[in-house]
mmCIF file of C-alpha atoms in Angstrom:
data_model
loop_
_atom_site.group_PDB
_atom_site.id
_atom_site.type_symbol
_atom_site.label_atom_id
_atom_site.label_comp_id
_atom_site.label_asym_id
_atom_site.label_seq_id
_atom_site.Cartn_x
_atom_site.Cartn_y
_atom_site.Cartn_z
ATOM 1 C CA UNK O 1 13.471 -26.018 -16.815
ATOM 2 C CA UNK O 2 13.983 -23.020 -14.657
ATOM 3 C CA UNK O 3 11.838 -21.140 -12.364
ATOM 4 C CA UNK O 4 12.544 -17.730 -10.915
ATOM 5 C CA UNK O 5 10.130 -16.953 -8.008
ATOM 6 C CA UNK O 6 9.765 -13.037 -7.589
ATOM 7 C CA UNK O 7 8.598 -11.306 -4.422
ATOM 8 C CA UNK O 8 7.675 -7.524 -3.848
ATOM 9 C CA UNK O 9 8.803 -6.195 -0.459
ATOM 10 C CA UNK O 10 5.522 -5.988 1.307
ATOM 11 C CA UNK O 11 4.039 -2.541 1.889
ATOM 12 C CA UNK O 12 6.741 0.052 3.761
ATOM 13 C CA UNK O 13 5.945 2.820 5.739
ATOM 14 C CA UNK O 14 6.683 6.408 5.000
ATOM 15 C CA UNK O 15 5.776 7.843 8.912
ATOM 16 C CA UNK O 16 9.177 7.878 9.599
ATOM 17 C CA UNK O 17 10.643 11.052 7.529
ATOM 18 C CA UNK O 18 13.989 10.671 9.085
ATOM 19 C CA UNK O 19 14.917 7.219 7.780
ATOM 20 C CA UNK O 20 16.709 6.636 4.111
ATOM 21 C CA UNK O 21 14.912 4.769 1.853
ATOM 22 C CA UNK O 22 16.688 1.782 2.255
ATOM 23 C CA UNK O 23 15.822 1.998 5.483
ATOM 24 C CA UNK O 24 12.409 1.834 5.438
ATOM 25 C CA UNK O 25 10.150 -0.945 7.606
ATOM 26 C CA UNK O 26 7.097 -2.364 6.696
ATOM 27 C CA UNK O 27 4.000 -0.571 8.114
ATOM 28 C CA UNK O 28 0.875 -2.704 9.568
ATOM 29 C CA UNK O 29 -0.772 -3.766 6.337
ATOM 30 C CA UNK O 30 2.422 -4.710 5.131
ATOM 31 C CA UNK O 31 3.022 -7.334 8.129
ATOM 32 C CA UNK O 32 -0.680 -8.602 7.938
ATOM 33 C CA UNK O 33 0.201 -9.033 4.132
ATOM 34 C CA UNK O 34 3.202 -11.555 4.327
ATOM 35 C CA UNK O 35 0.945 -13.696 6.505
ATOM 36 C CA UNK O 36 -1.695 -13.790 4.285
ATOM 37 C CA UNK O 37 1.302 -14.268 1.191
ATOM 38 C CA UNK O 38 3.021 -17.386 2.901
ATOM 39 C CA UNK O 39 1.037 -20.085 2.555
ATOM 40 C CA UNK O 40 -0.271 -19.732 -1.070
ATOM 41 C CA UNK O 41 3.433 -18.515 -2.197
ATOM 42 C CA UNK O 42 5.000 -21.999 -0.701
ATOM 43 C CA UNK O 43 1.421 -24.156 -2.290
ATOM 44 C CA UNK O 44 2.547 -22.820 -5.431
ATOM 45 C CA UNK O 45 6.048 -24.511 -5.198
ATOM 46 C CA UNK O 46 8.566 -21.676 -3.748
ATOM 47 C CA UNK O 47 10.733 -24.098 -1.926
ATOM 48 C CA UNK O 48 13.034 -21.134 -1.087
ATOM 49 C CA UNK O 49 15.927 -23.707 -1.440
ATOM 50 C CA UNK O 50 18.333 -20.636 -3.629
ATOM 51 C CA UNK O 51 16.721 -17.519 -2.079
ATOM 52 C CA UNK O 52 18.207 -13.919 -2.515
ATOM 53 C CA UNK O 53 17.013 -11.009 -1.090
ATOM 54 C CA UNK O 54 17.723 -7.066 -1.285
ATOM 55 C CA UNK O 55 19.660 -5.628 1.814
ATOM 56 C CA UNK O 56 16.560 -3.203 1.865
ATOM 57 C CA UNK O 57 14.996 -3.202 5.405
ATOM 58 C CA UNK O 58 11.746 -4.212 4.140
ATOM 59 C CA UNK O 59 12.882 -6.892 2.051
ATOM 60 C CA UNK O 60 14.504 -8.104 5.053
ATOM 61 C CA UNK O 61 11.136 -7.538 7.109
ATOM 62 C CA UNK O 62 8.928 -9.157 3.870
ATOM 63 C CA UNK O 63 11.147 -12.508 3.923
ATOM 64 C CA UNK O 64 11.283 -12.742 7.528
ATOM 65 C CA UNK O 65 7.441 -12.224 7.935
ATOM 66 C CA UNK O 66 7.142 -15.163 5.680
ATOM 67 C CA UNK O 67 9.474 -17.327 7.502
ATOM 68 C CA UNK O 68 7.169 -17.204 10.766
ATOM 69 C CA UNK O 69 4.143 -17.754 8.852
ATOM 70 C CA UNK O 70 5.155 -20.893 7.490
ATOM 71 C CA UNK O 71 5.571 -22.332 10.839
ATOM 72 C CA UNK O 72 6.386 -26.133 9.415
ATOM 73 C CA UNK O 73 10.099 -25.062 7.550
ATOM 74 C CA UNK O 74 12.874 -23.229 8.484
ATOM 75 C CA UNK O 75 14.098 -20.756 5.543
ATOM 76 C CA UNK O 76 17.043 -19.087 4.418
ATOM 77 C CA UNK O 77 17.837 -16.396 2.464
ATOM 78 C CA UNK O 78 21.074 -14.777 1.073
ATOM 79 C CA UNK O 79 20.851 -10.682 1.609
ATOM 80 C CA UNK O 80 22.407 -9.213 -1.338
ATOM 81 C CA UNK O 81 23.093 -5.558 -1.873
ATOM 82 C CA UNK O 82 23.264 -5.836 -5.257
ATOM 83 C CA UNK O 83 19.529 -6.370 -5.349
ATOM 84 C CA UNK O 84 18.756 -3.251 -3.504
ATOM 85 C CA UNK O 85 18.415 -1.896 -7.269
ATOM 86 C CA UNK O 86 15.212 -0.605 -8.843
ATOM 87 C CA UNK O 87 16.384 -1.449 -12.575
ATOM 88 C CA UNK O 88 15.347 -4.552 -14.841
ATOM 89 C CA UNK O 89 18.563 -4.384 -16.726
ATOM 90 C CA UNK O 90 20.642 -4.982 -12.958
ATOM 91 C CA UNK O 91 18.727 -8.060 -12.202
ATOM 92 C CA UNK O 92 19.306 -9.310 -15.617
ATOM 93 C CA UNK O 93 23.004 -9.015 -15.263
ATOM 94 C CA UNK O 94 22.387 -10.537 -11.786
ATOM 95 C CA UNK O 95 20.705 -13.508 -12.217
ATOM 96 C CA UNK O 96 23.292 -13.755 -15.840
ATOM 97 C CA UNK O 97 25.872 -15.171 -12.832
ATOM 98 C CA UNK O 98 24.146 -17.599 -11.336
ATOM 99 C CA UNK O 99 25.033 -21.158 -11.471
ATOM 100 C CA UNK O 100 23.388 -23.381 -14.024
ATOM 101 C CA UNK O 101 22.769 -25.598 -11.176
ATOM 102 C CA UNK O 102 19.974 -23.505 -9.329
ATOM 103 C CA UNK O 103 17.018 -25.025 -11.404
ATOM 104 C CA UNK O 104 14.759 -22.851 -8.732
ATOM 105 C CA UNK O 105 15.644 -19.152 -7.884
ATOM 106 C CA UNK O 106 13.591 -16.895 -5.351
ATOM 107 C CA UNK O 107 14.443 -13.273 -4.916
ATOM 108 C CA UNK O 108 12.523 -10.807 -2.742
ATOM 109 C CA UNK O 109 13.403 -7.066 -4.704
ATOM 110 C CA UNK O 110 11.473 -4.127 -5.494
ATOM 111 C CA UNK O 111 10.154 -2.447 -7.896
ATOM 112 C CA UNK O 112 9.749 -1.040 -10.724
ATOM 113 C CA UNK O 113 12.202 -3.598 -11.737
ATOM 114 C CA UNK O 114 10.166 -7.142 -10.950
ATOM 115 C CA UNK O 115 7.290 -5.895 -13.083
ATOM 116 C CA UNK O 116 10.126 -4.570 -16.128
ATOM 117 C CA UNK O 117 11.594 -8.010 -15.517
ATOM 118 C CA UNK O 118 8.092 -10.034 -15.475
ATOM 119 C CA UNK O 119 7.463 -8.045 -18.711
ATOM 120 C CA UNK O 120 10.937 -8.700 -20.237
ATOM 121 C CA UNK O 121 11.570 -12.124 -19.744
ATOM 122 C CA UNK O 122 7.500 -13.378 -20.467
ATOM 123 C CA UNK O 123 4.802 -12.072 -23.138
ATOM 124 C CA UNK O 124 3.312 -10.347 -20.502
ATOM 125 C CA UNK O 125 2.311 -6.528 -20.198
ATOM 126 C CA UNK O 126 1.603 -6.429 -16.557
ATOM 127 C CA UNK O 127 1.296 -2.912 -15.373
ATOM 128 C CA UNK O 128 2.794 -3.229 -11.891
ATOM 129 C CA UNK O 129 3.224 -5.942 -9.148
ATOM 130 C CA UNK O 130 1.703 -4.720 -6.191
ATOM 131 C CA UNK O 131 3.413 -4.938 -2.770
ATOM 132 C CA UNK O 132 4.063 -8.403 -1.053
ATOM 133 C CA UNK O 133 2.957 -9.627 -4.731
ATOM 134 C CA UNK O 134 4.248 -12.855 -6.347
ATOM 135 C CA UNK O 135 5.011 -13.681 -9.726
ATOM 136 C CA UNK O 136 6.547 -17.558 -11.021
ATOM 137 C CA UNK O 137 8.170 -17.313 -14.209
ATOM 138 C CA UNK O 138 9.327 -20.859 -16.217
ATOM 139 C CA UNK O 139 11.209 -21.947 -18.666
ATOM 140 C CA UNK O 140 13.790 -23.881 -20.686
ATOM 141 C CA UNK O 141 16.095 -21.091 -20.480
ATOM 142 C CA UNK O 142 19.936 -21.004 -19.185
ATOM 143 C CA UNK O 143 20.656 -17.845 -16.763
ATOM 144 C CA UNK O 144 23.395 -16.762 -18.971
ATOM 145 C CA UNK O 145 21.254 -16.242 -21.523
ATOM 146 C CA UNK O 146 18.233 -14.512 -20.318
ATOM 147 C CA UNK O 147 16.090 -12.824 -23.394
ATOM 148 C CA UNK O 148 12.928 -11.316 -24.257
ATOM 149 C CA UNK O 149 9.728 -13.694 -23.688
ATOM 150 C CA UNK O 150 12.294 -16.625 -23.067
ATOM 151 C CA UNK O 151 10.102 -17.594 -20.026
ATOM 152 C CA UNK O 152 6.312 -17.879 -19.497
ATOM 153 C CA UNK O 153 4.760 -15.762 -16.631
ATOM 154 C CA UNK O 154 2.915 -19.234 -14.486
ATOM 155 C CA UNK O 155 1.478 -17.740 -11.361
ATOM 156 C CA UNK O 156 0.565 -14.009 -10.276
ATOM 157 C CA UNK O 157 -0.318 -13.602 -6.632
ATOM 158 C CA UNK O 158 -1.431 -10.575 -4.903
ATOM 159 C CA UNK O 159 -2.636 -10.110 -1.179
ATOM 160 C CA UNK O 160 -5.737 -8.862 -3.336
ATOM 161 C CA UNK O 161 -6.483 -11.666 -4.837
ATOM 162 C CA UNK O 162 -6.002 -14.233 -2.103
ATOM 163 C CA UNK O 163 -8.398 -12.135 0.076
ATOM 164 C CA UNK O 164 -10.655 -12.304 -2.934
ATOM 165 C CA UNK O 165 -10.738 -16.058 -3.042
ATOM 166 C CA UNK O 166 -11.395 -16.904 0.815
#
């Protein structure tokens, strides 16, 4: 069985007008939110063993943020420009390549491609995964051939709805 493990960049700031989009940071909620993500992303089995993540400055800042709040593991990631992409049909062709290997797959992106991909690959109609949101996606699928509703949408995570449940 495979699992793909999608995270939203956290919320990014916009105050600096000067900076390219790919530039972007994270802004204070945005921080506060990959704290809050951590724990309850890793409890739902992200092991982070294959993890890929967009050369985008707050991907970079969203990954990292999780790192030091999961104080009892050291992870690594793989920064990948090819991810810096906004388009369902790119990650697709991405995640085509992979090795048949990687049973587990984590990538930290952006949208509005993780929610066209959540929708794609699952039965799901999910209007749009917020910021520092998490979605787990299973099933007996090979990467190479990735189609419609091949995989079953198993967790959705939000910063929401964890501050919701405590």
């Amino acid at each position: 069985m495979k699992t793909l493990h999608l995270i939203r960049h956290a919320k990014s700031s916009w105050s600096s007008t000067g900076l390219t989009d790919h530039d972007r940071i994270l802004d204070a909620s945005g921080i506060a939110a990959c704290s809050l993500m951590a724990e309850p992303i890793q409890n739902d089995g992200c092991d982070f063993t294959h993890c890929y993540v967009s050369s985008a400055i707050r991907a970079q800042m969203t990954i990292d943020g999780i790192t030091k709040a999961i104080e009892a593991q050291s992870l690594n990631w793989t920064t990948d420009p090819t991810l810096y992409t906004f388009s369902a049909t790119d990650l697709r062709s991405w995640l085509s390549r992979l090795p048949e290997t990687h049973q587990s797959v984590t990538l930290v992106g952006h949208n509005p491609a993780f929610t066209e991909l959540i929708n794609y690959l699952s039965e799901t109609n999910l209007s749009n995964l917020p910021t520092c949101g998490y979605a787990k996606l299973q099933g007996e699928v090979n990467w190479d051939a990735l189609r419609p509703a091949c995989m079953k949408l198993t967790t959705l995570l939000t910063p929401k709805i964890i501050r919701e449940s405590d």
